[in-house]
Short mmCIF file of C-alpha atoms and ligand atoms in Angstrom, two decimals:
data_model
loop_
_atom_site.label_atom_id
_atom_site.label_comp_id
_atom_site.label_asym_id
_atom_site.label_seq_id
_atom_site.Cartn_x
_atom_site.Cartn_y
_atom_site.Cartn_z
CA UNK T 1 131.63 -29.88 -82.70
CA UNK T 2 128.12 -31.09 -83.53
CA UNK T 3 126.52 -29.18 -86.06
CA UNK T 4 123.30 -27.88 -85.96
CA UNK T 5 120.15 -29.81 -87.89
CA UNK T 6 117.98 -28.22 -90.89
CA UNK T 7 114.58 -27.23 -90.25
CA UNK T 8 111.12 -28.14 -91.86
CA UNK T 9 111.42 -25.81 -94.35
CA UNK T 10 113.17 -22.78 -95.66
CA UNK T 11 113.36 -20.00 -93.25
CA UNK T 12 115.72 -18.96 -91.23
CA UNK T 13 115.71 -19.49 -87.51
CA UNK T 14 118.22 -17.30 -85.56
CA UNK T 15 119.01 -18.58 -81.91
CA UNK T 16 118.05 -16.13 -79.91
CA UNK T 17 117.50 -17.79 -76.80
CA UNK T 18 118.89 -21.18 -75.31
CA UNK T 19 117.26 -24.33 -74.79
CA UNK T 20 118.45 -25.31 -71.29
CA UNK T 21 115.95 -28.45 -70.29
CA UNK T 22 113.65 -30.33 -71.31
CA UNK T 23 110.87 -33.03 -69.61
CA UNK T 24 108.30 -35.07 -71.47
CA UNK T 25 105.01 -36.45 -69.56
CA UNK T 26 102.94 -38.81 -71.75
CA UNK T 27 102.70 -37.35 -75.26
CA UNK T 28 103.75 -33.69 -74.37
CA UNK T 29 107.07 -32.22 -74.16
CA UNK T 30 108.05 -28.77 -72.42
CA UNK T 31 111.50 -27.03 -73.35
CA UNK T 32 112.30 -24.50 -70.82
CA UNK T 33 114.50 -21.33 -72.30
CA UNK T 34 117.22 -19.35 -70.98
CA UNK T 35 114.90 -16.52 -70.78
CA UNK T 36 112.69 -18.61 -68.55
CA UNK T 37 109.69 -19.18 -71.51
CA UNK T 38 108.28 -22.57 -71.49
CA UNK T 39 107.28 -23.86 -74.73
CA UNK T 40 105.37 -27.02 -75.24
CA UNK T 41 104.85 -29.61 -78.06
CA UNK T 42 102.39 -32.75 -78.09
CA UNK T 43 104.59 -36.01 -79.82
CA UNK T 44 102.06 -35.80 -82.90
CA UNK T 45 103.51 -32.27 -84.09
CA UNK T 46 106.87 -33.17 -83.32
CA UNK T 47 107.10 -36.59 -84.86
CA UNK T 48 105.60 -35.14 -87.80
CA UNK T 49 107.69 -32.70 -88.81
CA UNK T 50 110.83 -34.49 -88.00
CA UNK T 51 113.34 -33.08 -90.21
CA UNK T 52 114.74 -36.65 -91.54
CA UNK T 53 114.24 -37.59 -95.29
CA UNK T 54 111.71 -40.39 -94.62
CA UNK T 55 109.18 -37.70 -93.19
CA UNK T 56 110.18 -34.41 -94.58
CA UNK T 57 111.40 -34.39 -98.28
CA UNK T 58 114.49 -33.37 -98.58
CA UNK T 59 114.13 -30.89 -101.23
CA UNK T 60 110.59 -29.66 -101.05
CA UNK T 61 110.68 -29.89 -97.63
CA UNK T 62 107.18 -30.98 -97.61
CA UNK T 63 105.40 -33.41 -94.95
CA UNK T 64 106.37 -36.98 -96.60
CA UNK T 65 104.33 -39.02 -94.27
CA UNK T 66 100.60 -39.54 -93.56
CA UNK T 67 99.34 -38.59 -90.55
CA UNK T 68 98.56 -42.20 -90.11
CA UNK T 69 102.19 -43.64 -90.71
CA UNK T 70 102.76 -42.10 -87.16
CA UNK T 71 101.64 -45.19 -84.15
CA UNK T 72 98.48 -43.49 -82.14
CA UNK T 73 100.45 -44.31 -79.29
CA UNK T 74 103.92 -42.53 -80.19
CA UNK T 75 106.04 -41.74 -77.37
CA UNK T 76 109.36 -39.96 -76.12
CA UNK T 77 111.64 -42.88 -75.33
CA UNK T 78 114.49 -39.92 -74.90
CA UNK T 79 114.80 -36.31 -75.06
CA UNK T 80 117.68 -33.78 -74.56
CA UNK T 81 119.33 -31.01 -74.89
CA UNK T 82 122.64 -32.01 -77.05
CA UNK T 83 126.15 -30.18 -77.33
CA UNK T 84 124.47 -28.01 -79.62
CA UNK T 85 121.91 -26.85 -78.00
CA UNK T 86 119.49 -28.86 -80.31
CA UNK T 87 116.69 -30.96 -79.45
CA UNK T 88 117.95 -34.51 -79.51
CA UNK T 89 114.28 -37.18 -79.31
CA UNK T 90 114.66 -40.92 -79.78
CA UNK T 91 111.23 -41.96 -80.57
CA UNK T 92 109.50 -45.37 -79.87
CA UNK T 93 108.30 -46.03 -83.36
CA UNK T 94 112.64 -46.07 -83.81
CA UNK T 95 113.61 -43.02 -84.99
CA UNK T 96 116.04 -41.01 -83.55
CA UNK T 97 115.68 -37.12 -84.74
CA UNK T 98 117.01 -33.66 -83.76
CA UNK T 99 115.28 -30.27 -83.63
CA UNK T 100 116.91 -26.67 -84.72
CA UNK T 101 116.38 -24.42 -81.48
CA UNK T 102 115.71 -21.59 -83.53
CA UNK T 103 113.00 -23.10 -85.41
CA UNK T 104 111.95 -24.81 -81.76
CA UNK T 105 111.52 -21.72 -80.10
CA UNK T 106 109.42 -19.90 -82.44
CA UNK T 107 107.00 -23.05 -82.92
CA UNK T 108 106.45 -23.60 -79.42
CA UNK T 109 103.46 -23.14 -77.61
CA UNK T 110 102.87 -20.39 -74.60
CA UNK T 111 100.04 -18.00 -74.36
CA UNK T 112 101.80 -15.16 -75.94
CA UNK T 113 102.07 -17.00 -78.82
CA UNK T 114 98.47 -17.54 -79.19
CA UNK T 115 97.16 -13.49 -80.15
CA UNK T 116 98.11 -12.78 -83.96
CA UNK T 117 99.25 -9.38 -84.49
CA UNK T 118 95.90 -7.25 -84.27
CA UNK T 119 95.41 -4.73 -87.11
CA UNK T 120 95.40 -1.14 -86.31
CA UNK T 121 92.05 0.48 -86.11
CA UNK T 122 90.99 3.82 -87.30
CA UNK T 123 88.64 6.67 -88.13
CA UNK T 124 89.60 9.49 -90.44
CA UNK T 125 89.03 11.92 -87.11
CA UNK T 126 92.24 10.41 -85.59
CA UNK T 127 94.17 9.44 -89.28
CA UNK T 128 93.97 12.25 -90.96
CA UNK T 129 97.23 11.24 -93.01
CA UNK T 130 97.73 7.79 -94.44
CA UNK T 131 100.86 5.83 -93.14
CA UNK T 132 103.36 7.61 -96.33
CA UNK T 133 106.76 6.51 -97.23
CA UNK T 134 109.23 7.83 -100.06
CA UNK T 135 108.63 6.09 -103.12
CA UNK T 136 111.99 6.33 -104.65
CA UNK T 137 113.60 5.58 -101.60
CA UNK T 138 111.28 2.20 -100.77
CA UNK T 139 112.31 1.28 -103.74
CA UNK T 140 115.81 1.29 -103.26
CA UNK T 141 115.74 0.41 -99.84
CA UNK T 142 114.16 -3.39 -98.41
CA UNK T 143 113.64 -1.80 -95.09
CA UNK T 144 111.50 1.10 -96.20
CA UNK T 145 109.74 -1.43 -98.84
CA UNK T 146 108.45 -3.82 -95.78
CA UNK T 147 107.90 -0.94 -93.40
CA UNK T 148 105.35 0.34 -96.77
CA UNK T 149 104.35 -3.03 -96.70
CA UNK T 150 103.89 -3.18 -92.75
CA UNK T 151 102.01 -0.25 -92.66
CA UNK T 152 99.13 -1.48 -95.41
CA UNK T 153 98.81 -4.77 -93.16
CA UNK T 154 98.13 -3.11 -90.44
CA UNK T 155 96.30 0.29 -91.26
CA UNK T 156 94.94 -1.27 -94.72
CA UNK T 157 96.18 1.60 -96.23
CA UNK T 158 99.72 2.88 -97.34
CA UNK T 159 101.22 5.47 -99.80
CA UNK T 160 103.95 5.55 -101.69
CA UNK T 161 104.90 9.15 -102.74
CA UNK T 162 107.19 11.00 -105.07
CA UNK T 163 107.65 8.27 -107.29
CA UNK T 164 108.51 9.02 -111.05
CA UNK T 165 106.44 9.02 -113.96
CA UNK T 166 106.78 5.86 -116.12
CA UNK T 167 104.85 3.36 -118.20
CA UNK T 168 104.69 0.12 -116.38
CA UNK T 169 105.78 1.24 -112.78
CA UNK T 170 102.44 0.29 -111.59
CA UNK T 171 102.95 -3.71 -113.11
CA UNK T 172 106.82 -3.55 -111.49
CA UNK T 173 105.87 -2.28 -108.39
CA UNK T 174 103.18 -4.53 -107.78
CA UNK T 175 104.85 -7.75 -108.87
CA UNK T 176 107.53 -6.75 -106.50
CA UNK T 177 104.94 -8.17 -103.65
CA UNK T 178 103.97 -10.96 -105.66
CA UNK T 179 101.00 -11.47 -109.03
CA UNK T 180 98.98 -9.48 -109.90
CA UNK T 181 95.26 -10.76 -110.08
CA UNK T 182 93.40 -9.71 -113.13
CA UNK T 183 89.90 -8.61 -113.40
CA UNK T 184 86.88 -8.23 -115.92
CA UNK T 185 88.31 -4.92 -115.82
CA UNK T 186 91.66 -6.23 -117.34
CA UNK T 187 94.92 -6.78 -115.83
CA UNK T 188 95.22 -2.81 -115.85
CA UNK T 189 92.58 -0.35 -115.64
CA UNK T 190 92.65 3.38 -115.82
CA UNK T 191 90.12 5.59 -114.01
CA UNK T 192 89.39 7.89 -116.60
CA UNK T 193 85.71 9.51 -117.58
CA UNK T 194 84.19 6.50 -120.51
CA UNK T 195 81.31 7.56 -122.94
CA UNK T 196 79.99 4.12 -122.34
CA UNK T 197 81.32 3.32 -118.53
CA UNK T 198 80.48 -0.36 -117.61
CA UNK T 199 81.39 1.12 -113.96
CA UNK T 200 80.39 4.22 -112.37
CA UNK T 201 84.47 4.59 -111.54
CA UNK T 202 84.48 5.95 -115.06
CA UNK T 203 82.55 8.67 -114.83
CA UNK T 204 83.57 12.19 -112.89
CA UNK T 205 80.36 11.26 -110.33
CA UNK T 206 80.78 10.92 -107.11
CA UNK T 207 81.40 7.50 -105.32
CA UNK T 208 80.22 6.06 -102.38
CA UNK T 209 82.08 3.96 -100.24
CA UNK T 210 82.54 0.32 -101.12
CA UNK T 211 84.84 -2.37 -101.34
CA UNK T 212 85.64 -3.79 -105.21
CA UNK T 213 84.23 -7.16 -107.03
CA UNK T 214 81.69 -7.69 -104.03
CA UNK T 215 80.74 -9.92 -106.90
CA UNK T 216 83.24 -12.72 -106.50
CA UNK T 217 83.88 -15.44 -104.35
CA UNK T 218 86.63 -13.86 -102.79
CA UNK T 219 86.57 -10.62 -103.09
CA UNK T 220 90.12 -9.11 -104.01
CA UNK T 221 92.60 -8.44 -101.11
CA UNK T 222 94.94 -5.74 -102.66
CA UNK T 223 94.18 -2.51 -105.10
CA UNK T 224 96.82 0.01 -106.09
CA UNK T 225 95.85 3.34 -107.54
CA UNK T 226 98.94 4.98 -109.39
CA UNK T 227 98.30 8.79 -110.03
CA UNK T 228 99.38 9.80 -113.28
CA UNK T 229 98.09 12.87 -113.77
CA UNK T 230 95.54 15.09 -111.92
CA UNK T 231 94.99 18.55 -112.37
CA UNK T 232 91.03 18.17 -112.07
CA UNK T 233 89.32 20.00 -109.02
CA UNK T 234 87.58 17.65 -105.94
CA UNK T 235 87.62 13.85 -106.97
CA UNK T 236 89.67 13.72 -103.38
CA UNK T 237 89.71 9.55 -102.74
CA UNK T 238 87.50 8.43 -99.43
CA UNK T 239 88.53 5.88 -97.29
CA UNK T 240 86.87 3.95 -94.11
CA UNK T 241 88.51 1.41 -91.90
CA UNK T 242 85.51 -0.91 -92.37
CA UNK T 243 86.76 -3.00 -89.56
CA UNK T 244 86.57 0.14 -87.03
CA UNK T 245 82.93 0.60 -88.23
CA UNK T 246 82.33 -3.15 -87.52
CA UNK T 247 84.09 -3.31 -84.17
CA UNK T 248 81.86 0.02 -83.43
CA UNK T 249 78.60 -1.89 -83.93
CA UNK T 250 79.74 -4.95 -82.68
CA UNK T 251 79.69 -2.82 -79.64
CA UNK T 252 77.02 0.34 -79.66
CA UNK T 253 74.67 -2.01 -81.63
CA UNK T 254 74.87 -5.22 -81.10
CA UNK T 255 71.32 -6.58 -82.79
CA UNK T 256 72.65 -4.89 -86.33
CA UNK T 257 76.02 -6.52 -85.23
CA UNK T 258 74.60 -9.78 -85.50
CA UNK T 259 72.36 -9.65 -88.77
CA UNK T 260 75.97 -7.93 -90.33
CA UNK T 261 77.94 -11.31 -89.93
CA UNK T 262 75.04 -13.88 -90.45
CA UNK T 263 72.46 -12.54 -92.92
CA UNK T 264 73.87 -12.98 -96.76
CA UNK T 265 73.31 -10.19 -99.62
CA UNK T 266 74.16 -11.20 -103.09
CA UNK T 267 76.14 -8.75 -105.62
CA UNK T 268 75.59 -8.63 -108.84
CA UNK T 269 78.09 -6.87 -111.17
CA UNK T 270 75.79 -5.41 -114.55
CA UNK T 271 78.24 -5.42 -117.22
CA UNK T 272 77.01 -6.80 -120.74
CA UNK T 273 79.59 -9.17 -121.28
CA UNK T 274 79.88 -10.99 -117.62
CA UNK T 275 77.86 -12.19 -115.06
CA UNK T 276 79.57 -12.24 -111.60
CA UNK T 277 77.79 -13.06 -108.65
CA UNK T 278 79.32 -13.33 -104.99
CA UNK T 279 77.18 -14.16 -101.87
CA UNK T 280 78.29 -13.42 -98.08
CA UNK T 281 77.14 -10.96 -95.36
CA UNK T 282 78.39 -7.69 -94.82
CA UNK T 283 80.68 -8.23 -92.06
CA UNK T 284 83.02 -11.57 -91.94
CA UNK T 285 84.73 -13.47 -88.83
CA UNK T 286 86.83 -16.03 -88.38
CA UNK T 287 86.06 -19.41 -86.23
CA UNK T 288 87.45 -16.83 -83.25
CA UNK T 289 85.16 -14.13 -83.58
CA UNK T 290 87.50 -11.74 -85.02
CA UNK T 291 86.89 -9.53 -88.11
CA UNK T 292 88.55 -10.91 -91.22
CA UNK T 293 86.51 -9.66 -94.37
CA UNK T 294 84.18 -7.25 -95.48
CA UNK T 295 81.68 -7.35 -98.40
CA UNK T 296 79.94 -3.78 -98.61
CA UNK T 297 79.19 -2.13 -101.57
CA UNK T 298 75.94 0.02 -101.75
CA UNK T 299 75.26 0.14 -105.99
CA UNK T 300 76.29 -4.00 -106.54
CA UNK T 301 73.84 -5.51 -104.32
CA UNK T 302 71.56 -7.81 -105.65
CA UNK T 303 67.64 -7.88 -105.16
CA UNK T 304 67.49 -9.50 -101.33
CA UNK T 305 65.21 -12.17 -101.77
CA UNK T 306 64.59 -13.46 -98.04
CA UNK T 307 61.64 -13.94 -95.79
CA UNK T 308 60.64 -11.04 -95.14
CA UNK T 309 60.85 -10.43 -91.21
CA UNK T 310 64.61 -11.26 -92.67
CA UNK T 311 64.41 -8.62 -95.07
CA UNK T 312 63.46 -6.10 -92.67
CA UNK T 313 66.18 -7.13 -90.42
CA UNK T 314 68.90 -7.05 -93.38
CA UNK T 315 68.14 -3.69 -94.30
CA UNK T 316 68.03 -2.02 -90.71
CA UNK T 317 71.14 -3.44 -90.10
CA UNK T 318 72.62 -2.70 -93.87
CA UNK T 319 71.57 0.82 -93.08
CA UNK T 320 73.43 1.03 -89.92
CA UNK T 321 76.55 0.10 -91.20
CA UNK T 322 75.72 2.65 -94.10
CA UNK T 323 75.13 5.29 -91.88
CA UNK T 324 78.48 5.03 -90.36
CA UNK T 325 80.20 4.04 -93.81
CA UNK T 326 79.17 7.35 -94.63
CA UNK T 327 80.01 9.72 -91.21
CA UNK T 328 81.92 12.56 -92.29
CA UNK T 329 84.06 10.98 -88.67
CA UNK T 330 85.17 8.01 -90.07
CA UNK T 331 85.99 9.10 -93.23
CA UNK T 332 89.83 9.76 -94.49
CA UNK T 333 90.18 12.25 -97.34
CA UNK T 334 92.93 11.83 -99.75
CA UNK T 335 94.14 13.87 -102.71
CA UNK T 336 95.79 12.03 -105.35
CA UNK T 337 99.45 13.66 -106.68
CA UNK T 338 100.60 12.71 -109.63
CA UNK T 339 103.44 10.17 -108.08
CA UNK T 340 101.97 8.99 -105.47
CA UNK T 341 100.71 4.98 -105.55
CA UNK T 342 97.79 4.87 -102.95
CA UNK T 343 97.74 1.27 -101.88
CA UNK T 344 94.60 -0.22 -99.96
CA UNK T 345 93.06 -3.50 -98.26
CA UNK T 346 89.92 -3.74 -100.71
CA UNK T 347 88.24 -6.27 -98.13
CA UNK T 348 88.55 -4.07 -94.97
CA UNK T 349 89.01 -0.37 -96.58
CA UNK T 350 86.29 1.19 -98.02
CA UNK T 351 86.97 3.82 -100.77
CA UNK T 352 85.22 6.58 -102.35
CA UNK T 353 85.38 9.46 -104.24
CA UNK T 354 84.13 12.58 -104.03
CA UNK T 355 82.84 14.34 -107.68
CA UNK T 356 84.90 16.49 -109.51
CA UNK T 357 84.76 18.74 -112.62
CA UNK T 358 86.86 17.52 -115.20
CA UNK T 359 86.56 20.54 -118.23
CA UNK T 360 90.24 22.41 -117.60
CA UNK T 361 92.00 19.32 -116.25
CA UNK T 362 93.54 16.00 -116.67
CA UNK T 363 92.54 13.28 -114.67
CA UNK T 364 94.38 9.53 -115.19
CA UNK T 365 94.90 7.29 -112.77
CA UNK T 366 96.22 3.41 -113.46
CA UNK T 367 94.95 0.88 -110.81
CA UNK T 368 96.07 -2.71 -110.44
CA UNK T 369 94.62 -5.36 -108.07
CA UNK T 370 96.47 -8.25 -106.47
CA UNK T 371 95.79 -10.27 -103.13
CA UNK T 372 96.26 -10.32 -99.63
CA UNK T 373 98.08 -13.66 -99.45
CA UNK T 374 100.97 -11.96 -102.09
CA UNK T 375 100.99 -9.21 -99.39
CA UNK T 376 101.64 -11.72 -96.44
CA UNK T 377 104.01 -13.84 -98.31
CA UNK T 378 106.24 -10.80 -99.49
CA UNK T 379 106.48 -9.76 -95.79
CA UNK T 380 107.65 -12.64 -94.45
CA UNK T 381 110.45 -13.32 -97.12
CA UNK T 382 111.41 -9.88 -96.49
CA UNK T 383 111.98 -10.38 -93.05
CA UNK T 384 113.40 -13.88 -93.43
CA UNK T 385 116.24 -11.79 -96.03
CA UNK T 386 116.68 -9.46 -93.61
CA UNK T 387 117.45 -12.39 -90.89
CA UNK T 388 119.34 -14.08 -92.92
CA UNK T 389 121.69 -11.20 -93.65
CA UNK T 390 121.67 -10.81 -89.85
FE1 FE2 S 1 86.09 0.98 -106.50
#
């Protein structure tokens, strides 16, 4: 029995569908499925990721080749589908190479392949509960830990409740998805009330909406808030799907849409021992359009210095986003247990707080920041565990 070959890399590809034929015409090839899917390659991408030592290495399972090492003019001198059920291509530069139909399948294209999986959009009229899982049980449990995990990709926010006091929960909780990224504000911070805040997070004030470190290049992905203790009155957290508000002017007002993703505000963090600056406009897309970032923060904004027809522009537009930053209808009002770990997407969910009074209570909540990538990444190794237990 012919075994199967090893893939490009280190997931794992189950077979869920055969490969029954396949036909090549110039530089493309098309593998029809048992299921009736066609899925199509061009030579390049094939050839290139070839998984024979000379072009993949065989332990870090890297690309080993230049792009250029492949002829221009590489073609199919063969193709089939072997015994077992593999891809089997003799190629004219005279290699001969097979292809794992799990891996073939899912790195096929067909126009379902082509949408990525669309966050879920929301106002605080329609959410009126975060997604919320069982701490102690997502702990235990790799299912409940992705769905937790699932649910902040998608909604941008996710809570964790129940979970038990302890020193250094917050760190082993949050290394669990991957590191941590530290911050002027150290690799820990505690929202507590400061004599001498170099934030306004330190005081009992109220908060407007805003995403965190506006003032860096990229701005961080992940925060975790990890409620200690709370026995103060109001301070309820604030959150708005930022993308919702976008997607909202994108269509009601499309002029303020426009000076949102092209006209760039500075923010300025105004601490006495750093100097942070991060440029960008309020609203970013990616080369399709879509929204993938947002840098909004109403007390870190830096002087605009612009024409000033642009000026004018920049703040009409600024002020429209504010407006609805602000609407009681987007906004999602959350009250911090002690136990609960509030995670959020700091570059698409805005948070807030509300004031409180802090004489007769205890207010301490630990916060941690980490990345969106670390988020990503942790997903899909959970889910290639999961297969491979499968
Ligand atoms: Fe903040």
């Amino acid at each position: 029995m012919l075994d199967l070959p090893g893939t490009p890399d280190f997931d794992v590809w189950p077979i869920t569908h055969q490969a029954t034929t396949v036909q090549t015409a110039g530089q493309e090839l098309t593998v029809a499925w048992s299921d009736g899917v066609e899925t199509r390659f061009h030579a390049f991408m094939l050839r290139e990721n070839s998984p024979d030592p000379e072009t993949i290495h065989p332990k870090a399972r890297e690309m080993a080749i230049s792009p250029l090492e492949i002829p221009d003019d590489i073609a199919f001198l063969a193709a089939e589908i072997d015994a077992a059920g593999a891809l089997a291509v003799t190629w004219s530069d005279g290699l001969a190479t097979r292809y794992h139909p799990g891996w073939l399948r899912a790195h096929g294209w067909t126009p379902a392949a082509e949408a990525p999986p669309a966050p879920v959009l929301w106002r605080g009229s329609e959410l009126t509960e975060p997604p919320s899982f069982d701490g102690r049980s997502a702990l235990e449990d790799p299912t409940l830990f992705l769905q937790w995990l699932e649910a902040l990709r998608d909604f941008g926010v996710a809570r964790l409740r129940g979970l038990p006091q302890e020193d250094g929960l917050l760190e082993e909780i949050v290394t669990r998805i991957g590191p941590i990224r530290e911050s002027n504000f150290g690799r820990q911070y505690v929202l507590e009330i400061k004599d001498d805040p170099d934030s306004q997070a330190y005081t009992s004030g109220k908060l407007l909406q805003h995403i965190d470190l506006p003032t860096r290049e990229t701005p961080f992905g992940l925060q975790f808030l990890y409620t200690r203790a709370n026995t103060t009155t109001g301070g309820e957290g604030v959150y708005v799907d930022a993308y919702r508000v976008a997607e909202d002017l994108r269509r009601e007002e499309p002029e303020h849409f426009h000076s949102l993703i092209t006209d760039v505000w500075e923010y300025n963090n105004r601490a006495r021992g750093s100097d942070y600056r991060g440029r960008g406009p309020v609203i970013e897309t990616d080369a399709d359009g879509r929204i993938s970032g947002i840098r909004y923060n109403t007390f870190l904004r830096a002087p605009l210095k612009a024409q000033v027809d642009v000026q004018a522009r920049a703040y009409r537009a600024y002020r429209a986003f504010c407006a609805r930053a602000q609407d009681p209808r987007y906004e999602l009002l959350v009250h911090y247990e002690p136990g609960d770990l509030f995670a959020f997407d700091n570059r698409r969910a805005l948070h807030g707080r509300r004031g409180y009074d802090a004489r007769g209570g205890a207010r301490f909540i630990e916060g941690m920041y980490s990345d969106r990538d670390e988020l990503l990444s942790r997903i899909r190794l959970l889910k290639r565990q999961l297969r491979a237990g499968a």
